[in-house]
C-alpha cells in the first residue's frame, strides 16, 4: 500500500489532570503516521525546523514510515503547541500555538508521495490542501480533516477542496459549524451533496459516525476506564481508518469497508489515549489492535426480538 499524509509535525507541551509533559514529539501527521504504519508504508509530508532532533526522526520512522518528504528548514523552528485538559477530557484549552516553519509551509511532494493510493489531507490551510491534491496522480481514495479556524476564516476555499475529496473526517461540532445545520444527519447529508461519498463525524469519548449514500453507521469509543492524555486521538483514529483503507487494495471502498476501517481507527485511538503523547502508539502491536476490534464487534451486537417475543 502507499499512503501519503500532509500535516503538522510538532513539539507539544500537554497538561492533563494526570500529569504534564514538555516538548513531546507530536503533530497531526506524526500521530497519523504512527497509527497508519500498522498497515503498511506511510509518507508524512510536513515541515520541521533546525531544532528537530535525529531521535525524533527515528521515532517518526517507526514501522518503516518514510521520512523523505519531511521538509527541513534549518534556520526555522518546529511547530509548537501547548494545551491543557480539565477533568472533562473532551474539552481542552490551547495555551500556545507557535507556527514556526509551519507558517510558511508550501507542500512540495516527491514523486513517490504523489503516486499514493490513499491521500490524507490533515488540518492545514485549505488552499494548501488543494495544492497537494493537484500534485497527486489520481489517488484511489482521498480524505480530509480541518478545524474551526479554517471553517470560520476560509470557508469558500475549504468547500472547494471538500468538493474534490472522497471522505470528510471532522468533529461533529465542526460538521455542524461548516453546514449551519444542528442535526448531524442533515449536516452530513449536506456535505455529501457537495461531492464526497462519505462523511465520518468524530465524537470524542462517544465514538464516531459514518454517513454515506448507503446508510448510517455508529460506533462507540472503546470503553476505557483510564484516559491519561487525549491528544492525537482524532489523528490516530484517522490514521487507523486510512491505513486500513489503503491496505484493502483489492476491495471496493464502500460503506461496509469504511465501517470496519472505523473499528480499526477506534481501537488504535483507544490505545493512544491511555498514555501521554505518542508513547503507546510507538510500541503498539497489531495483535493488541485486533483484540480490541474483536471486543468492539462483540459489544456492538444485540438481539432484535421478533414481534411475537416482544408482545408475548
Ligand atoms: P488531536 O488531539 O487529534 O486534535 O491532535 C492534536 C495534535 O494536533 C497535536 O499533536 C498538535 O501538535 C497538533 N495541532 C494542534 N493545533 C494545530 C494546528 N492549528 N494546526 C495543525 N496541527 C495542530
Coordinates of C-alpha atoms and ligand atoms in Angstrom, one line a residue:
X1 CA 0.0 0.0 0.0
X2 CA 1.1 3.6 -0.3
X3 CA -0.3 6.3 1.9
X4 CA 0.6 10.0 2.0
X5 CA -0.4 12.3 4.8
X6 CA 0.2 16.1 4.9
X7 CA 0.0 17.8 8.2
X8 CA 1.8 19.2 11.2
X9 CA 4.9 17.7 12.8
X10 CA 5.3 19.3 16.2
X11 CA 6.6 19.7 19.7
X12 CA 3.7 19.5 22.2
X13 CA 3.5 20.6 25.8
X14 CA 0.5 19.0 27.4
X15 CA -1.1 19.1 30.8
X16 CA -3.9 16.8 31.9
X17 CA -5.2 16.0 35.4
X18 CA -2.8 13.1 35.4
X19 CA 0.4 14.9 34.7
X20 CA 2.4 17.2 32.4
X21 CA 4.9 16.6 29.6
X22 CA 7.0 19.2 27.8
X23 CA 8.0 19.3 24.2
X24 CA 6.9 15.8 23.3
X25 CA 7.1 14.8 19.6
X26 CA 3.6 15.4 18.3
X27 CA 1.7 16.9 15.5
X28 CA -1.2 15.5 13.4
X29 CA 1.0 13.9 10.8
X30 CA 3.0 12.2 13.5
X31 CA 0.0 10.6 15.3
X32 CA -1.5 9.7 11.9
X33 CA 1.7 8.0 10.7
X34 CA 2.2 6.1 13.9
X35 CA -1.3 4.7 13.6
X36 CA -1.4 4.1 9.8
X37 CA 2.0 2.4 9.8
X38 CA 0.3 -0.6 11.4
X39 CA -1.0 -1.4 7.9
X40 CA 1.9 -0.6 5.6
X41 CA 4.1 2.2 4.3
X42 CA 3.3 5.8 5.1
X43 CA 4.9 9.1 3.9
X44 CA 4.3 12.1 6.1
X45 CA 4.7 15.5 4.4
X46 CA 5.3 18.4 6.7
X47 CA 8.0 20.9 7.8
X48 CA 10.4 20.8 10.7
X49 CA 13.0 23.3 11.9
X50 CA 16.6 23.1 12.9
X51 CA 15.6 22.2 16.4
X52 CA 14.1 18.9 15.3
X53 CA 16.3 16.1 16.6
X54 CA 17.6 12.9 14.9
X55 CA 16.0 10.9 17.7
X56 CA 12.5 12.3 16.9
X57 CA 13.1 11.5 13.2
X58 CA 13.9 7.9 14.2
X59 CA 10.6 7.7 16.2
X60 CA 8.7 9.0 13.1
X61 CA 10.3 6.1 11.2
X62 CA 8.7 3.6 13.4
X63 CA 7.4 0.5 11.4
X64 CA 9.1 1.8 8.2
X65 CA 7.5 5.2 7.8
X66 CA 9.4 7.0 5.1
X67 CA 10.6 10.5 6.0
X68 CA 11.9 11.7 2.6
X69 CA 9.0 14.2 2.4
X70 CA 9.7 15.7 5.8
X71 CA 10.9 19.2 4.8
X72 CA 13.9 20.5 6.9
X73 CA 14.2 24.3 7.3
X74 CA 17.5 24.6 9.2
X75 CA 17.0 28.2 10.2
X76 CA 13.4 27.8 11.4
X77 CA 11.6 26.4 14.4
X78 CA 9.4 23.3 14.5
X79 CA 5.6 24.0 15.1
X80 CA 5.0 24.2 18.8
X81 CA 1.6 23.7 20.6
X82 CA 0.7 23.7 24.3
X83 CA -2.7 22.7 25.7
X84 CA -4.3 21.8 29.0
X85 CA -7.2 19.4 29.6
X86 CA -9.5 19.7 32.6
X87 CA -11.5 16.8 34.2
X88 CA -13.7 16.7 31.2
X89 CA -11.2 15.3 28.8
X90 CA -13.5 16.1 25.8
X91 CA -12.6 19.8 26.1
X92 CA -9.1 21.4 26.1
X93 CA -7.7 24.8 26.2
X94 CA -5.0 25.7 23.7
X95 CA -2.4 27.7 25.7
X96 CA 0.1 28.5 22.9
X97 CA 0.5 27.9 19.2
X98 CA 3.8 28.9 17.6
X99 CA 3.6 28.1 13.9
X100 CA 7.4 28.4 13.2
X101 CA 8.2 26.7 9.9
X102 CA 4.5 25.6 9.6
X103 CA 3.6 29.3 8.9
X104 CA 5.5 29.4 5.6
X105 CA 4.8 25.7 4.6
X106 CA 4.4 25.1 0.9
X107 CA 4.0 21.4 0.4
X108 CA 6.2 20.0 -2.4
X109 CA 5.6 16.3 -2.7
X110 CA 8.2 13.8 -4.0
X111 CA 7.2 11.7 -7.0
X112 CA 6.7 8.7 -4.7
X113 CA 4.4 10.7 -2.4
X114 CA 2.4 11.9 -5.4
X115 CA 1.9 8.3 -6.5
X116 CA 0.0 7.3 -3.4
X117 CA -3.1 5.1 -3.4
X118 CA -4.6 6.9 -0.4
X119 CA -4.1 10.6 0.5
X120 CA -5.0 12.2 3.8
X121 CA -5.1 16.0 3.9
X122 CA -4.5 16.9 7.5
X123 CA -5.6 20.1 9.1
X124 CA -3.8 22.8 7.1
X125 CA -4.9 25.8 5.1
X126 CA -7.4 24.7 2.5
X127 CA -5.5 26.2 -0.4
X128 CA -2.5 24.1 0.6
X129 CA -4.8 21.0 0.7
X130 CA -5.8 21.9 -2.8
X131 CA -2.2 22.2 -3.9
X132 CA -1.4 18.8 -2.5
X133 CA -4.4 17.3 -4.4
X134 CA -3.2 19.0 -7.6
X135 CA 0.2 17.4 -7.2
X136 CA -1.1 13.8 -6.6
X137 CA -1.6 11.5 -9.5
X138 CA -5.2 10.5 -9.0
X139 CA -5.2 8.6 -5.7
X140 CA -7.7 5.8 -5.3
X141 CA -9.2 7.4 -2.1
X142 CA -8.7 10.8 -0.5
X143 CA -9.9 12.1 2.9
X144 CA -9.7 15.5 4.6
X145 CA -9.6 16.9 8.1
X146 CA -9.9 20.6 9.0
X147 CA -10.7 22.8 12.1
X148 CA -13.0 25.6 13.2
X149 CA -10.3 28.2 12.4
X150 CA -10.4 27.3 8.6
X151 CA -14.2 26.9 8.7
X152 CA -14.5 30.5 10.0
X153 CA -11.8 32.2 8.0
X154 CA -11.6 30.4 4.7
X155 CA -14.9 28.6 4.3
X156 CA -15.1 29.0 0.5
X157 CA -11.7 27.6 -0.1
X158 CA -12.5 24.7 2.3
X159 CA -15.7 23.9 0.4
X160 CA -13.7 23.9 -2.9
X161 CA -11.4 21.2 -1.6
X162 CA -14.2 19.3 0.1
X163 CA -15.8 19.0 -3.4
X164 CA -12.8 17.1 -4.6
X165 CA -12.3 14.5 -1.8
X166 CA -13.9 11.2 -1.2
X167 CA -14.3 11.5 2.6
X168 CA -14.7 14.3 5.1
X169 CA -13.5 13.4 8.5
X170 CA -14.3 16.1 11.1
X171 CA -15.5 16.5 14.7
X172 CA -19.3 16.6 14.9
X173 CA -19.2 20.3 16.1
X174 CA -17.1 21.2 13.1
X175 CA -19.6 19.5 10.8
X176 CA -22.4 21.5 12.3
X177 CA -20.4 24.7 12.1
X178 CA -19.5 24.1 8.4
X179 CA -23.1 23.5 7.4
X180 CA -25.0 25.6 9.9
X181 CA -27.2 22.5 10.5
X182 CA -27.9 21.4 14.1
X183 CA -28.8 17.8 13.1
X184 CA -25.7 15.7 12.4
X185 CA -27.6 13.6 9.9
X186 CA -28.8 16.6 8.0
X187 CA -25.3 18.3 8.2
X188 CA -23.6 15.1 6.9
X189 CA -26.2 14.9 4.0
X190 CA -25.3 18.5 3.1
X191 CA -21.6 17.6 2.9
X192 CA -22.4 14.5 0.8
X193 CA -24.2 16.8 -1.6
X194 CA -21.0 18.8 -2.0
X195 CA -19.3 15.8 -3.6
X196 CA -17.7 13.4 -1.1
X197 CA -19.1 9.8 -0.9
X198 CA -18.7 9.6 2.8
X199 CA -18.6 11.7 6.0
X200 CA -17.1 10.5 9.2
X201 CA -18.0 12.5 12.3
X202 CA -15.7 12.1 15.3
X203 CA -17.4 12.4 18.6
X204 CA -14.5 12.0 21.0
X205 CA -15.4 9.8 24.0
X206 CA -18.7 9.0 22.3
X207 CA -17.3 7.4 19.2
X208 CA -17.8 8.1 15.6
X209 CA -20.5 8.1 12.9
X210 CA -20.2 7.2 9.2
X211 CA -22.8 8.7 6.8
X212 CA -22.7 7.6 3.1
X213 CA -25.3 7.2 0.4
X214 CA -25.5 3.6 1.6
X215 CA -26.6 4.5 5.1
X216 CA -25.6 5.3 8.6
X217 CA -23.2 3.5 10.9
X218 CA -22.4 4.4 14.5
X219 CA -19.6 3.0 16.6
X220 CA -18.9 3.8 20.3
X221 CA -15.4 4.6 21.5
X222 CA -13.7 1.6 23.1
X223 CA -14.8 1.6 26.7
X224 CA -11.8 2.7 28.8
X225 CA -11.6 3.2 32.5
X226 CA -8.3 5.2 32.3
X227 CA -7.7 8.0 29.9
X228 CA -4.4 9.8 30.5
X229 CA -4.0 12.1 27.5
X230 CA -6.5 12.5 24.7
X231 CA -4.0 14.4 22.4
X232 CA -3.9 12.9 19.0
X233 CA -7.0 10.8 19.4
X234 CA -8.5 12.3 16.3
X235 CA -5.3 11.9 14.2
X236 CA -4.6 8.4 15.3
X237 CA -8.2 7.5 14.6
X238 CA -7.8 9.0 11.1
X239 CA -4.5 7.1 10.6
X240 CA -6.2 3.8 11.6
X241 CA -9.1 4.5 9.2
X242 CA -6.9 5.5 6.2
X243 CA -4.3 2.8 6.9
X244 CA -6.9 0.1 6.8
X245 CA -8.5 1.5 3.6
X246 CA -5.0 1.7 2.0
X247 CA -4.3 -2.0 2.9
X248 CA -7.5 -3.2 1.2
X249 CA -6.3 -2.7 -2.3
X250 CA -8.4 -5.3 -4.0
X251 CA -11.7 -4.4 -2.4
X252 CA -14.2 -1.8 -3.3
X253 CA -14.2 1.2 -0.8
X254 CA -17.8 1.1 0.3
X255 CA -19.9 1.6 3.4
X256 CA -19.0 -1.8 4.8
X257 CA -15.3 -1.4 4.3
X258 CA -15.3 2.1 5.9
X259 CA -17.3 0.7 8.9
X260 CA -14.5 -1.9 9.5
X261 CA -11.9 0.9 9.0
X262 CA -13.6 2.9 11.7
X263 CA -13.3 0.0 14.1
X264 CA -9.5 -0.1 13.5
X265 CA -9.3 3.6 13.9
X266 CA -11.3 3.4 17.1
X267 CA -9.1 0.6 18.5
X268 CA -5.8 2.4 17.8
X269 CA -7.1 5.7 19.2
X270 CA -8.1 3.9 22.4
X271 CA -4.5 2.8 23.0
X272 CA -3.2 6.2 22.1
X273 CA -5.1 8.0 24.9
X274 CA -4.0 5.5 27.6
X275 CA -0.6 7.1 27.9
X276 CA 1.0 10.6 27.3
X277 CA 1.7 11.7 23.7
X278 CA 2.8 9.1 21.3
X279 CA 4.3 6.7 23.8
X280 CA 1.7 3.9 23.5
X281 CA 1.5 4.1 19.7
X282 CA 5.2 3.6 19.3
X283 CA 5.1 0.2 21.0
X284 CA 1.7 -0.9 19.9
X285 CA 1.3 -4.4 18.3
X286 CA -1.2 -5.5 15.7
X287 CA -2.4 -8.4 17.8
X288 CA -3.4 -6.0 20.5
X289 CA -5.3 -3.8 18.0
X290 CA -7.1 -6.9 16.6
X291 CA -8.2 -8.0 20.0
X292 CA -9.8 -4.6 20.6
X293 CA -11.5 -4.7 17.2
X294 CA -13.0 -8.1 18.2
X295 CA -14.2 -6.6 21.5
X296 CA -15.8 -3.7 19.7
X297 CA -17.6 -6.1 17.5
X298 CA -18.8 -8.0 20.5
X299 CA -20.1 -5.0 22.4
X300 CA -22.0 -3.5 19.5
X301 CA -24.2 -6.6 18.8
X302 CA -27.6 -7.0 20.1
X303 CA -30.6 -9.3 19.5
X304 CA -33.6 -7.9 17.8
X305 CA -36.5 -9.8 19.2
X306 CA -39.3 -10.9 16.9
X307 CA -42.6 -9.1 17.3
X308 CA -44.1 -12.2 18.8
X309 CA -41.4 -12.3 21.5
X310 CA -41.8 -8.6 22.3
X311 CA -45.5 -8.5 22.8
X312 CA -46.0 -12.0 24.3
Ligands
LIG1 P1 -5.9 16.0 18.0 O1 -5.8 15.8 19.5 O2 -6.2 14.7 17.3 O3 -6.8 17.1 17.6 O4 -4.4 16.4 17.6 C1 -3.5 17.1 18.4 C2 -2.3 17.4 17.5 O5 -2.5 18.4 16.6 C3 -1.1 17.9 18.4 O6 0.0 17.0 18.3 C4 -0.7 19.3 17.8 O7 0.6 19.4 17.6 C5 -1.5 19.3 16.5 N1 -2.1 20.7 16.3 C6 -2.7 21.4 17.3 N2 -3.1 22.6 16.7 C7 -2.8 22.5 15.4 C8 -3.0 23.4 14.3 N3 -3.5 24.6 14.4 N4 -2.6 23.0 13.1 C9 -2.0 21.8 12.9 N5 -1.8 20.9 13.9 C10 -2.2 21.3 15.1

